[in-house]
PDB file of C-alpha atoms and ligand atoms in Angstrom:
ATOM      1  CA  UNK A   1       7.463  10.328   4.649  1.00 84.00           C
ATOM      2  CA  UNK A   2       4.411   8.760   6.635  1.00 92.00           C
ATOM      3  CA  UNK A   3       3.644   5.216   5.726  1.00 96.00           C
ATOM      4  CA  UNK A   4       0.099   5.668   6.001  1.00 98.00           C
ATOM      5  CA  UNK A   5      -2.325   7.863   4.861  1.00 98.00           C
ATOM      6  CA  UNK A   6      -5.407   9.168   7.092  1.00 98.00           C
ATOM      7  CA  UNK A   7      -8.728   8.177   5.256  1.00 98.00           C
ATOM      8  CA  UNK A   8     -11.627  10.880   5.555  1.00 98.00           C
ATOM      9  CA  UNK A   9     -12.967   8.451   8.270  1.00 98.00           C
ATOM     10  CA  UNK A  10      -9.748   8.491  10.147  1.00 98.00           C
ATOM     11  CA  UNK A  11      -8.478   5.037   9.448  1.00 98.00           C
ATOM     12  CA  UNK A  12      -4.782   4.907   8.616  1.00 98.00           C
ATOM     13  CA  UNK A  13      -4.470   3.029   5.349  1.00 98.00           C
ATOM     14  CA  UNK A  14      -0.598   1.767   4.177  1.00 98.00           C
ATOM     15  CA  UNK A  15       0.561   3.868   1.398  1.00 98.00           C
ATOM     16  CA  UNK A  16       2.197   0.962   0.049  1.00 98.00           C
ATOM     17  CA  UNK A  17       1.020  -2.487  -0.637  1.00 98.00           C
ATOM     18  CA  UNK A  18       0.697  -5.395  -2.842  1.00 99.00           C
ATOM     19  CA  UNK A  19      -1.476  -6.008  -5.598  1.00 98.00           C
ATOM     20  CA  UNK A  20      -2.555  -9.706  -6.677  1.00 98.00           C
ATOM     21  CA  UNK A  21      -4.447  -9.283  -9.964  1.00 98.00           C
ATOM     22  CA  UNK A  22      -3.537 -12.388 -12.510  1.00 98.00           C
ATOM     23  CA  UNK A  23      -2.011 -14.318  -9.428  1.00 98.00           C
ATOM     24  CA  UNK A  24      -2.959 -17.815  -9.125  1.00 97.00           C
ATOM     25  CA  UNK A  25      -4.081 -19.147  -5.669  1.00 95.00           C
ATOM     26  CA  UNK A  26      -0.938 -20.788  -4.743  1.00 93.00           C
ATOM     27  CA  UNK A  27       1.655 -18.023  -5.977  1.00 97.00           C
ATOM     28  CA  UNK A  28      -0.908 -15.528  -4.091  1.00 98.00           C
ATOM     29  CA  UNK A  29      -0.097 -17.364  -0.890  1.00 98.00           C
ATOM     30  CA  UNK A  30       3.419 -17.209  -1.222  1.00 98.00           C
ATOM     31  CA  UNK A  31       3.467 -13.388  -2.644  1.00 98.00           C
ATOM     32  CA  UNK A  32       1.403 -12.363   0.310  1.00 98.00           C
ATOM     33  CA  UNK A  33       3.575 -14.359   2.734  1.00 98.00           C
ATOM     34  CA  UNK A  34       6.937 -12.697   1.230  1.00 98.00           C
ATOM     35  CA  UNK A  35       5.412  -9.261   1.246  1.00 98.00           C
ATOM     36  CA  UNK A  36       4.508  -9.464   4.915  1.00 98.00           C
ATOM     37  CA  UNK A  37       7.839 -10.650   5.748  1.00 97.00           C
ATOM     38  CA  UNK A  38       9.569  -7.790   4.173  1.00 97.00           C
ATOM     39  CA  UNK A  39       7.236  -5.077   5.853  1.00 98.00           C
ATOM     40  CA  UNK A  40       4.161  -4.765   3.652  1.00 98.00           C
ATOM     41  CA  UNK A  41       0.939  -4.136   5.372  1.00 98.00           C
ATOM     42  CA  UNK A  42      -1.628  -3.640   2.585  1.00 98.00           C
ATOM     43  CA  UNK A  43      -2.773  -6.235   0.318  1.00 98.00           C
ATOM     44  CA  UNK A  44      -5.023  -5.610  -2.501  1.00 99.00           C
ATOM     45  CA  UNK A  45      -7.474  -8.465  -3.995  1.00 99.00           C
ATOM     46  CA  UNK A  46     -10.774  -8.777  -5.535  1.00 98.00           C
ATOM     47  CA  UNK A  47     -13.478 -11.489  -5.927  1.00 98.00           C
ATOM     48  CA  UNK A  48     -12.645 -11.580  -9.785  1.00 98.00           C
ATOM     49  CA  UNK A  49      -9.140 -12.414  -9.253  1.00 98.00           C
ATOM     50  CA  UNK A  50      -9.956 -15.754  -7.762  1.00 98.00           C
ATOM     51  CA  UNK A  51      -7.383 -16.098  -5.180  1.00 98.00           C
ATOM     52  CA  UNK A  52      -9.205 -14.849  -2.085  1.00 98.00           C
ATOM     53  CA  UNK A  53      -8.494 -18.274  -0.789  1.00 98.00           C
ATOM     54  CA  UNK A  54      -4.582 -18.104  -1.459  1.00 98.00           C
ATOM     55  CA  UNK A  55      -4.488 -14.445   0.187  1.00 98.00           C
ATOM     56  CA  UNK A  56      -6.256 -15.612   3.150  1.00 98.00           C
ATOM     57  CA  UNK A  57      -3.869 -18.671   3.438  1.00 98.00           C
ATOM     58  CA  UNK A  58      -0.859 -16.336   2.970  1.00 98.00           C
ATOM     59  CA  UNK A  59      -2.156 -13.978   5.634  1.00 98.00           C
ATOM     60  CA  UNK A  60      -2.790 -16.851   7.882  1.00 97.00           C
ATOM     61  CA  UNK A  61       0.598 -18.342   7.388  1.00 97.00           C
ATOM     62  CA  UNK A  62       2.399 -15.364   7.917  1.00 97.00           C
ATOM     63  CA  UNK A  63       1.589 -14.846  11.468  1.00 94.00           C
ATOM     64  CA  UNK A  64       1.103 -11.122  11.220  1.00 96.00           C
ATOM     65  CA  UNK A  65      -1.523  -9.782  14.169  1.00 97.00           C
ATOM     66  CA  UNK A  66      -4.833  -9.109  12.022  1.00 97.00           C
ATOM     67  CA  UNK A  67      -4.807  -5.533  13.384  1.00 97.00           C
ATOM     68  CA  UNK A  68      -1.313  -4.924  11.792  1.00 98.00           C
ATOM     69  CA  UNK A  69      -2.853  -5.854   8.236  1.00 98.00           C
ATOM     70  CA  UNK A  70      -5.119  -3.873   5.746  1.00 98.00           C
ATOM     71  CA  UNK A  71      -6.774  -5.805   3.441  1.00 99.00           C
ATOM     72  CA  UNK A  72      -8.690  -4.732   0.511  1.00 99.00           C
ATOM     73  CA  UNK A  73     -11.188  -6.506  -1.581  1.00 99.00           C
ATOM     74  CA  UNK A  74     -13.705  -5.832  -4.278  1.00 99.00           C
ATOM     75  CA  UNK A  75     -17.273  -6.366  -5.353  1.00 99.00           C
ATOM     76  CA  UNK A  76     -17.237  -7.671  -8.835  1.00 98.00           C
ATOM     77  CA  UNK A  77     -19.684  -6.419 -11.580  1.00 98.00           C
ATOM     78  CA  UNK A  78     -21.747  -9.174 -11.834  1.00 98.00           C
ATOM     79  CA  UNK A  79     -22.815  -9.082  -8.323  1.00 98.00           C
ATOM     80  CA  UNK A  80     -23.761  -5.533  -8.264  1.00 98.00           C
ATOM     81  CA  UNK A  81     -27.030  -4.528  -6.753  1.00 98.00           C
ATOM     82  CA  UNK A  82     -28.233  -4.666  -3.091  1.00 98.00           C
ATOM     83  CA  UNK A  83     -29.027  -8.158  -2.017  1.00 98.00           C
ATOM     84  CA  UNK A  84     -26.186  -9.456  -4.238  1.00 98.00           C
ATOM     85  CA  UNK A  85     -23.625  -7.003  -2.895  1.00 98.00           C
ATOM     86  CA  UNK A  86     -24.543  -8.243   0.745  1.00 98.00           C
ATOM     87  CA  UNK A  87     -24.027 -12.019  -0.222  1.00 98.00           C
ATOM     88  CA  UNK A  88     -20.980 -11.317  -2.542  1.00 99.00           C
ATOM     89  CA  UNK A  89     -19.392  -9.496   0.618  1.00 99.00           C
ATOM     90  CA  UNK A  90     -20.322 -12.550   2.867  1.00 98.00           C
ATOM     91  CA  UNK A  91     -18.789 -14.855   0.474  1.00 98.00           C
ATOM     92  CA  UNK A  92     -15.628 -12.795  -0.054  1.00 99.00           C
ATOM     93  CA  UNK A  93     -15.092 -12.576   3.752  1.00 98.00           C
ATOM     94  CA  UNK A  94     -15.286 -16.354   3.766  1.00 98.00           C
ATOM     95  CA  UNK A  95     -12.762 -17.099   1.238  1.00 98.00           C
ATOM     96  CA  UNK A  96     -10.594 -15.030   2.676  1.00 98.00           C
ATOM     97  CA  UNK A  97     -10.810 -16.489   6.049  1.00 98.00           C
ATOM     98  CA  UNK A  98     -11.531 -13.079   7.773  1.00 98.00           C
ATOM     99  CA  UNK A  99     -14.199 -11.477   9.848  1.00 98.00           C
ATOM    100  CA  UNK A 100     -13.410  -8.099   8.237  1.00 98.00           C
ATOM    101  CA  UNK A 101     -12.034  -6.167   5.561  1.00 99.00           C
ATOM    102  CA  UNK A 102     -10.025  -3.012   5.994  1.00 99.00           C
ATOM    103  CA  UNK A 103     -11.671  -1.579   2.323  1.00 99.00           C
ATOM    104  CA  UNK A 104     -14.332  -2.654   0.318  1.00 99.00           C
ATOM    105  CA  UNK A 105     -14.279  -1.416  -3.070  1.00 99.00           C
ATOM    106  CA  UNK A 106     -16.900  -1.401  -5.732  1.00 99.00           C
ATOM    107  CA  UNK A 107     -14.691  -2.622  -8.807  1.00 98.00           C
ATOM    108  CA  UNK A 108     -16.334  -0.751 -11.782  1.00 98.00           C
ATOM    109  CA  UNK A 109     -19.018   1.699 -12.211  1.00 98.00           C
ATOM    110  CA  UNK A 110     -21.847  -0.669 -13.462  1.00 98.00           C
ATOM    111  CA  UNK A 111     -24.711   1.841 -14.440  1.00 97.00           C
ATOM    112  CA  UNK A 112     -27.909   1.575 -12.890  1.00 97.00           C
ATOM    113  CA  UNK A 113     -26.465  -0.660 -10.272  1.00 98.00           C
ATOM    114  CA  UNK A 114     -23.889   1.110  -8.452  1.00 98.00           C
ATOM    115  CA  UNK A 115     -26.321   3.143  -6.093  1.00 98.00           C
ATOM    116  CA  UNK A 116     -28.182   0.198  -4.935  1.00 98.00           C
ATOM    117  CA  UNK A 117     -24.572  -1.659  -4.465  1.00 98.00           C
ATOM    118  CA  UNK A 118     -23.517   1.269  -2.284  1.00 98.00           C
ATOM    119  CA  UNK A 119     -26.645   1.352  -0.185  1.00 98.00           C
ATOM    120  CA  UNK A 120     -25.239  -2.302   0.914  1.00 98.00           C
ATOM    121  CA  UNK A 121     -21.970  -1.061   1.361  1.00 98.00           C
ATOM    122  CA  UNK A 122     -23.077   1.679   3.762  1.00 99.00           C
ATOM    123  CA  UNK A 123     -24.680  -1.235   5.840  1.00 98.00           C
ATOM    124  CA  UNK A 124     -21.616  -3.499   5.654  1.00 99.00           C
ATOM    125  CA  UNK A 125     -19.572  -0.437   7.198  1.00 99.00           C
ATOM    126  CA  UNK A 126     -22.051   0.190   9.652  1.00 98.00           C
ATOM    127  CA  UNK A 127     -21.960  -3.397  10.590  1.00 98.00           C
ATOM    128  CA  UNK A 128     -18.018  -2.984  10.994  1.00 98.00           C
ATOM    129  CA  UNK A 129     -17.068  -5.502   8.743  1.00 98.00           C
ATOM    130  CA  UNK A 130     -15.644  -3.169   6.255  1.00 99.00           C
ATOM    131  CA  UNK A 131     -13.524  -0.474   8.124  1.00 98.00           C
ATOM    132  CA  UNK A 132     -13.616   1.875   5.076  1.00 99.00           C
ATOM    133  CA  UNK A 133     -15.809   1.715   1.808  1.00 99.00           C
ATOM    134  CA  UNK A 134     -14.643   2.998  -1.627  1.00 99.00           C
ATOM    135  CA  UNK A 135     -14.964   2.877  -5.291  1.00 99.00           C
ATOM    136  CA  UNK A 136     -12.727   1.872  -7.997  1.00 99.00           C
ATOM    137  CA  UNK A 137     -12.647   3.012 -11.505  1.00 98.00           C
ATOM    138  CA  UNK A 138     -14.979   6.131 -11.073  1.00 98.00           C
ATOM    139  CA  UNK A 139     -14.864   9.047 -12.916  1.00 98.00           C
ATOM    140  CA  UNK A 140     -15.802  12.419 -11.291  1.00 98.00           C
ATOM    141  CA  UNK A 141     -19.366  12.023 -12.869  1.00 98.00           C
ATOM    142  CA  UNK A 142     -19.715   8.561 -11.615  1.00 98.00           C
ATOM    143  CA  UNK A 143     -18.886   9.901  -7.922  1.00 98.00           C
ATOM    144  CA  UNK A 144     -21.574  12.715  -8.360  1.00 98.00           C
ATOM    145  CA  UNK A 145     -24.171  10.304  -9.307  1.00 98.00           C
ATOM    146  CA  UNK A 146     -23.434   8.178  -6.453  1.00 98.00           C
ATOM    147  CA  UNK A 147     -23.736  11.219  -4.227  1.00 98.00           C
ATOM    148  CA  UNK A 148     -27.099  11.657  -5.366  1.00 98.00           C
ATOM    149  CA  UNK A 149     -28.278   8.875  -3.022  1.00 98.00           C
ATOM    150  CA  UNK A 150     -25.170   7.896  -0.859  1.00 98.00           C
ATOM    151  CA  UNK A 151     -25.156   8.636   2.680  1.00 98.00           C
ATOM    152  CA  UNK A 152     -21.575   8.178   2.958  1.00 98.00           C
ATOM    153  CA  UNK A 153     -19.121   9.763   0.473  1.00 98.00           C
ATOM    154  CA  UNK A 154     -16.405   6.818  -0.697  1.00 98.00           C
ATOM    155  CA  UNK A 155     -12.991   7.294   1.275  1.00 98.00           C
ATOM    156  CA  UNK A 156     -10.856   5.757  -1.785  1.00 99.00           C
ATOM    157  CA  UNK A 157     -11.139   5.778  -5.513  1.00 99.00           C
ATOM    158  CA  UNK A 158      -8.811   3.273  -6.955  1.00 99.00           C
ATOM    159  CA  UNK A 159      -7.950   4.364 -10.637  1.00 99.00           C
ATOM    160  CA  UNK A 160      -5.554   3.482 -13.393  1.00 98.00           C
ATOM    161  CA  UNK A 161      -2.466   5.680 -12.759  1.00 98.00           C
ATOM    162  CA  UNK A 162       0.866   5.690 -13.764  1.00 98.00           C
ATOM    163  CA  UNK A 163       3.572   8.050 -15.457  1.00 98.00           C
ATOM    164  CA  UNK A 164       2.116   7.477 -18.884  1.00 98.00           C
ATOM    165  CA  UNK A 165      -1.621   7.898 -17.550  1.00 98.00           C
ATOM    166  CA  UNK A 166      -1.520  10.756 -14.657  1.00 98.00           C
ATOM    167  CA  UNK A 167      -4.856  11.590 -14.325  1.00 98.00           C
ATOM    168  CA  UNK A 168      -4.546  15.440 -13.141  1.00 98.00           C
ATOM    169  CA  UNK A 169      -7.930  16.383 -13.237  1.00 98.00           C
ATOM    170  CA  UNK A 170      -9.616  13.432 -11.492  1.00 98.00           C
ATOM    171  CA  UNK A 171      -6.780  13.804  -8.800  1.00 98.00           C
ATOM    172  CA  UNK A 172      -7.311  17.470  -8.369  1.00 98.00           C
ATOM    173  CA  UNK A 173     -11.317  16.611  -7.932  1.00 98.00           C
ATOM    174  CA  UNK A 174     -10.598  13.410  -5.646  1.00 98.00           C
ATOM    175  CA  UNK A 175      -8.194  15.613  -3.499  1.00 98.00           C
ATOM    176  CA  UNK A 176     -10.728  18.350  -3.260  1.00 98.00           C
ATOM    177  CA  UNK A 177     -13.501  15.843  -2.157  1.00 98.00           C
ATOM    178  CA  UNK A 178     -11.234  14.289   0.354  1.00 98.00           C
ATOM    179  CA  UNK A 179     -11.282  10.953  -1.225  1.00 99.00           C
ATOM    180  CA  UNK A 180      -7.784   9.407  -1.478  1.00 99.00           C
ATOM    181  CA  UNK A 181      -6.402   8.218  -4.551  1.00 99.00           C
ATOM    182  CA  UNK A 182      -5.002   4.769  -4.849  1.00 99.00           C
ATOM    183  CA  UNK A 183      -3.319   3.972  -8.027  1.00 99.00           C
ATOM    184  CA  UNK A 184      -3.672   0.337  -9.783  1.00 98.00           C
ATOM    185  CA  UNK A 185      -1.087  -0.860 -12.698  1.00 98.00           C
ATOM    186  CA  UNK A 186       1.097   1.590 -10.945  1.00 98.00           C
ATOM    187  CA  UNK A 187       4.086   0.539 -12.801  1.00 98.00           C
ATOM    188  CA  UNK A 188       2.253   0.450 -16.184  1.00 98.00           C
ATOM    189  CA  UNK A 189       2.166  -3.393 -15.811  1.00 98.00           C
ATOM    190  CA  UNK A 190       6.028  -3.285 -16.146  1.00 98.00           C
ATOM    191  CA  UNK A 191       5.769  -1.743 -19.682  1.00 97.00           C
ATOM    192  CA  UNK A 192       7.510   1.649 -18.882  1.00 96.00           C
ATOM    193  CA  UNK A 193      10.439   0.189 -16.982  1.00 98.00           C
ATOM    194  CA  UNK A 194      12.923   0.594 -20.056  1.00 98.00           C
ATOM    195  CA  UNK A 195      11.983   4.191 -20.402  1.00 98.00           C
ATOM    196  CA  UNK A 196      15.013   6.368 -20.276  1.00 98.00           C
ATOM    197  CA  UNK A 197      14.082   9.198 -18.020  1.00 98.00           C
ATOM    198  CA  UNK A 198      13.308   6.649 -15.252  1.00 98.00           C
ATOM    199  CA  UNK A 199      16.173   4.869 -15.814  1.00 98.00           C
ATOM    200  CA  UNK A 200      18.440   7.610 -15.846  1.00 98.00           C
ATOM    201  CA  UNK A 201      16.904   9.018 -12.377  1.00 98.00           C
ATOM    202  CA  UNK A 202      17.303   5.756 -10.844  1.00 98.00           C
ATOM    203  CA  UNK A 203      20.837   5.662 -11.764  1.00 98.00           C
ATOM    204  CA  UNK A 204      21.174   9.026  -9.801  1.00 98.00           C
ATOM    205  CA  UNK A 205      19.736   7.347  -6.700  1.00 98.00           C
ATOM    206  CA  UNK A 206      21.018   3.618  -7.352  1.00 98.00           C
ATOM    207  CA  UNK A 207      17.707   2.327  -7.491  1.00 98.00           C
ATOM    208  CA  UNK A 208      15.651   0.664 -10.268  1.00 98.00           C
ATOM    209  CA  UNK A 209      13.042   2.225 -12.564  1.00 98.00           C
ATOM    210  CA  UNK A 210      10.284   0.511 -10.733  1.00 99.00           C
ATOM    211  CA  UNK A 211      11.667   1.895  -7.489  1.00 99.00           C
ATOM    212  CA  UNK A 212      11.730   5.370  -8.937  1.00 99.00           C
ATOM    213  CA  UNK A 213       7.969   5.168 -10.110  1.00 99.00           C
ATOM    214  CA  UNK A 214       6.855   3.831  -6.759  1.00 99.00           C
ATOM    215  CA  UNK A 215       8.453   6.746  -5.106  1.00 98.00           C
ATOM    216  CA  UNK A 216       6.813   9.079  -7.663  1.00 99.00           C
ATOM    217  CA  UNK A 217       3.553   7.742  -6.497  1.00 98.00           C
ATOM    218  CA  UNK A 218       4.282   8.225  -3.042  1.00 98.00           C
ATOM    219  CA  UNK A 219       5.473  11.746  -3.190  1.00 98.00           C
ATOM    220  CA  UNK A 220       2.378  12.463  -5.430  1.00 98.00           C
ATOM    221  CA  UNK A 221       0.106  11.248  -2.299  1.00 98.00           C
ATOM    222  CA  UNK A 222      -1.056   8.225  -4.133  1.00 98.00           C
ATOM    223  CA  UNK A 223      -1.580   4.971  -2.540  1.00 99.00           C
ATOM    224  CA  UNK A 224       0.284   2.413  -4.499  1.00 98.00           C
ATOM    225  CA  UNK A 225       0.028  -1.283  -4.897  1.00 99.00           C
ATOM    226  CA  UNK A 226       2.647  -2.903  -7.329  1.00 99.00           C
ATOM    227  CA  UNK A 227       2.123  -6.439  -7.987  1.00 98.00           C
ATOM    228  CA  UNK A 228       5.092  -9.320  -8.296  1.00 98.00           C
ATOM    229  CA  UNK A 229       5.152 -12.849  -7.931  1.00 98.00           C
ATOM    230  CA  UNK A 230       8.906 -12.777  -7.341  1.00 98.00           C
ATOM    231  CA  UNK A 231      10.268 -12.571  -3.807  1.00 98.00           C
ATOM    232  CA  UNK A 232      13.172  -9.854  -4.706  1.00 98.00           C
ATOM    233  CA  UNK A 233      10.946  -7.915  -6.716  1.00 98.00           C
ATOM    234  CA  UNK A 234       8.574  -7.695  -3.762  1.00 98.00           C
ATOM    235  CA  UNK A 235      11.284  -6.533  -1.559  1.00 98.00           C
ATOM    236  CA  UNK A 236      12.805  -4.368  -4.026  1.00 98.00           C
ATOM    237  CA  UNK A 237       9.454  -2.571  -4.538  1.00 98.00           C
ATOM    238  CA  UNK A 238       9.217  -1.913  -0.810  1.00 98.00           C
ATOM    239  CA  UNK A 239      12.693  -0.452  -0.480  1.00 98.00           C
ATOM    240  CA  UNK A 240      11.811   3.127  -1.405  1.00 98.00           C
ATOM    241  CA  UNK A 241      11.892   4.913   1.960  1.00 98.00           C
ATOM    242  CA  UNK A 242      15.656   5.749   1.753  1.00 98.00           C
ATOM    243  CA  UNK A 243      15.709   8.354  -1.122  1.00 98.00           C
ATOM    244  CA  UNK A 244      13.750  11.349  -2.176  1.00 98.00           C
ATOM    245  CA  UNK A 245      13.011  12.388  -5.795  1.00 98.00           C
ATOM    246  CA  UNK A 246      13.803  16.185  -6.275  1.00 98.00           C
ATOM    247  CA  UNK A 247      11.124  18.540  -7.637  1.00 98.00           C
ATOM    248  CA  UNK A 248      12.647  18.586 -10.872  1.00 98.00           C
ATOM    249  CA  UNK A 249      12.878  14.697 -11.234  1.00 98.00           C
ATOM    250  CA  UNK A 250       9.133  14.915  -9.866  1.00 98.00           C
ATOM    251  CA  UNK A 251       8.531  17.192 -13.113  1.00 98.00           C
ATOM    252  CA  UNK A 252      10.289  15.299 -15.636  1.00 98.00           C
ATOM    253  CA  UNK A 253       8.168  12.341 -14.704  1.00 98.00           C
ATOM    254  CA  UNK A 254       4.802  14.054 -14.675  1.00 98.00           C
ATOM    255  CA  UNK A 255       5.977  14.938 -18.202  1.00 98.00           C
ATOM    256  CA  UNK A 256       5.918  11.335 -19.280  1.00 98.00           C
ATOM    257  CA  UNK A 257       1.981  11.452 -19.378  1.00 98.00           C
ATOM    258  CA  UNK A 258       0.645  10.705 -22.648  1.00 98.00           C
ATOM    259  CA  UNK A 259      -3.057   9.889 -21.485  1.00 98.00           C
ATOM    260  CA  UNK A 260      -2.374   6.144 -22.028  1.00 97.00           C
ATOM    261  CA  UNK A 261      -4.875   3.616 -20.911  1.00 98.00           C
ATOM    262  CA  UNK A 262      -3.716  -0.064 -20.406  1.00 98.00           C
ATOM    263  CA  UNK A 263      -7.280  -1.146 -19.128  1.00 98.00           C
ATOM    264  CA  UNK A 264     -10.580  -0.219 -20.291  1.00 98.00           C
ATOM    265  CA  UNK A 265     -11.933   3.378 -20.021  1.00 97.00           C
ATOM    266  CA  UNK A 266     -14.554   3.333 -17.145  1.00 98.00           C
ATOM    267  CA  UNK A 267     -17.015   5.095 -19.660  1.00 97.00           C
ATOM    268  CA  UNK A 268     -16.578   2.125 -21.948  1.00 96.00           C
ATOM    269  CA  UNK A 269     -16.096  -1.429 -20.618  1.00 97.00           C
ATOM    270  CA  UNK A 270     -18.094  -4.439 -21.649  1.00 94.00           C
ATOM    271  CA  UNK A 271     -17.549  -6.579 -18.585  1.00 97.00           C
TER     272      UNK A 271
HETATM  273  N1  NAP B   1      -9.326  -1.776  -9.588  1.00 90.72           N
HETATM  274  C1  NAP B   1      -8.773  -2.632 -10.826  1.00 90.72           C
HETATM  275  O1  NAP B   1      -9.713  -2.432 -11.773  1.00 90.72           O
HETATM  276  C2  NAP B   1      -7.700  -2.844 -10.721  1.00 90.72           C
HETATM  277  C3  NAP B   1      -7.074  -3.258 -12.267  1.00 90.72           C
HETATM  278  C4  NAP B   1      -5.712  -3.758 -12.291  1.00 90.72           C
HETATM  279  C5  NAP B   1      -5.219  -3.989 -11.111  1.00 90.72           C
HETATM  280  N2  NAP B   1      -5.564  -3.693 -10.187  1.00 90.72           N
HETATM  281  C6  NAP B   1      -4.547  -3.941  -8.822  1.00 90.72           C
HETATM  282  O2  NAP B   1      -3.430  -3.194  -9.095  1.00 90.72           O
HETATM  283  C7  NAP B   1      -2.173  -3.978  -8.787  1.00 90.72           C
HETATM  284  C8  NAP B   1      -1.164  -3.670  -9.759  1.00 90.72           C
HETATM  285  O3  NAP B   1      -1.379  -3.363 -11.083  1.00 90.72           O
HETATM  286  P1  NAP B   1      -0.892  -4.681 -12.099  1.00 90.72           P
HETATM  287  O4  NAP B   1      -0.963  -6.059 -11.413  1.00 90.72           O
HETATM  288  O5  NAP B   1      -1.955  -4.485 -13.309  1.00 90.72           O
HETATM  289  O6  NAP B   1       0.427  -4.040 -12.580  1.00 90.72           O
HETATM  290  P2  NAP B   1       1.701  -3.367 -12.133  1.00 90.72           P
HETATM  291  O7  NAP B   1       1.723  -3.465 -10.457  1.00 90.72           O
HETATM  292  O8  NAP B   1       1.560  -1.779 -12.598  1.00 90.72           O
HETATM  293  O9  NAP B   1       2.874  -4.096 -12.888  1.00 90.72           O
HETATM  294  C9  NAP B   1       3.179  -5.411 -12.459  1.00 90.72           C
HETATM  295  C10 NAP B   1       4.030  -6.179 -13.436  1.00 90.72           C
HETATM  296  O10 NAP B   1       5.542  -5.507 -13.366  1.00 90.72           O
HETATM  297  C11 NAP B   1       6.219  -6.734 -13.064  1.00 90.72           C
HETATM  298  N3  NAP B   1       6.983  -6.100 -12.020  1.00 90.72           N
HETATM  299  C12 NAP B   1       6.628  -5.845 -10.489  1.00 90.72           C
HETATM  300  N4  NAP B   1       7.876  -5.263  -9.885  1.00 90.72           N
HETATM  301  C13 NAP B   1       8.824  -5.412 -10.752  1.00 90.72           C
HETATM  302  C14 NAP B   1      10.048  -4.743 -10.509  1.00 90.72           C
HETATM  303  N5  NAP B   1      10.697  -4.468  -9.457  1.00 90.72           N
HETATM  304  N6  NAP B   1      11.073  -5.044 -11.779  1.00 90.72           N
HETATM  305  C15 NAP B   1      10.552  -5.404 -13.027  1.00 90.72           C
HETATM  306  N7  NAP B   1       9.225  -5.873 -13.243  1.00 90.72           N
HETATM  307  C16 NAP B   1       8.651  -5.840 -11.733  1.00 90.72           C
HETATM  308  C17 NAP B   1       5.404  -7.872 -12.560  1.00 90.72           C
HETATM  309  O11 NAP B   1       6.026  -8.760 -12.980  1.00 90.72           O
HETATM  310  P3  NAP B   1       6.266 -10.167 -12.001  1.00 90.72           P
HETATM  311  O12 NAP B   1       4.888 -10.588 -11.151  1.00 90.72           O
HETATM  312  O13 NAP B   1       6.616 -11.316 -12.927  1.00 90.72           O
HETATM  313  O14 NAP B   1       7.392  -9.872 -11.074  1.00 90.72           O
HETATM  314  C18 NAP B   1       3.993  -7.616 -13.369  1.00 90.72           C
HETATM  315  O15 NAP B   1       4.330  -8.082 -14.869  1.00 90.72           O
HETATM  316  C19 NAP B   1      -2.883  -5.521  -9.362  1.00 90.72           C
HETATM  317  O16 NAP B   1      -2.197  -6.476  -9.012  1.00 90.72           O
HETATM  318  C20 NAP B   1      -4.565  -5.475  -8.541  1.00 90.72           C
HETATM  319  O17 NAP B   1      -4.166  -5.346  -7.267  1.00 90.72           O
HETATM  320  C21 NAP B   1      -6.703  -3.071  -9.844  1.00 90.72           C
END
């Protein structure tokens, strides 16, 4: 399996990375360092996580060459709008200690604002300070609304996606549009790791339920960013390139879907 996915603009994005939501600044530094030491090239943060400085320190301390790393951050809801998006992006870069990010995402579809935010993001992309731009938590209708004014189609949609929320229809639409799908809370925030279907499949392959889920994402052409603050788990979550789920096992996992959202519905959020 290729370890990267080619985005619509030709940029190669690693298919497996580290997420750092709900990770304190100092823990973020360590997690990022451990991840990079164990082969990760993709780090997913956001302004609202309040750990971009810690992430930047981890990157600097890891000694990895900048061009070998893929860093994502996101525009927070309160900063949406044309000028505020430009300012928020500059602030994120400064906190990260970087002169570009690889992917900049609109974090949530704030109605009445995201088209203006996108105009700023298109300019940021044109300036080369974001190598790719995309959205997060956008349903099909949000993307359609964005495209009424956009010049550039989002390259990625990062959405809540795990075996109990498989989002088949949205994934089909995104695939048709050439927009890469990235899963957030890919392990169901750790809540589905005791599921017997997953643990049984894991036993057959001598892998954990977490590894089975990550492999299911990868084989479903989904970019995946599991979060952990523990070195052993960070390592474990990357050790998924030496086994393959059968078609039947993939189907068994697909069938765990119960449309269960752990986070807010993008049509109904109040933050
Ligand atoms: N765009 C958005 O709106 C949005 C929303 C939510 C998340 N995200 C992104 O997606 C990333 C991942 O989602 P998430 O953090 O919500 O949840 P997740 O990755 O689905 O699950 C993380 C939880 O699973 C545990 N865990 C990780 N690996 C494990 C393993 N091998 N064995 C047992 N437990 C394990 C972690 O605990 P420990 O840390 O204690 O190991 C943590 O409690 C976030 O960090 C963030 O970057 C984006």
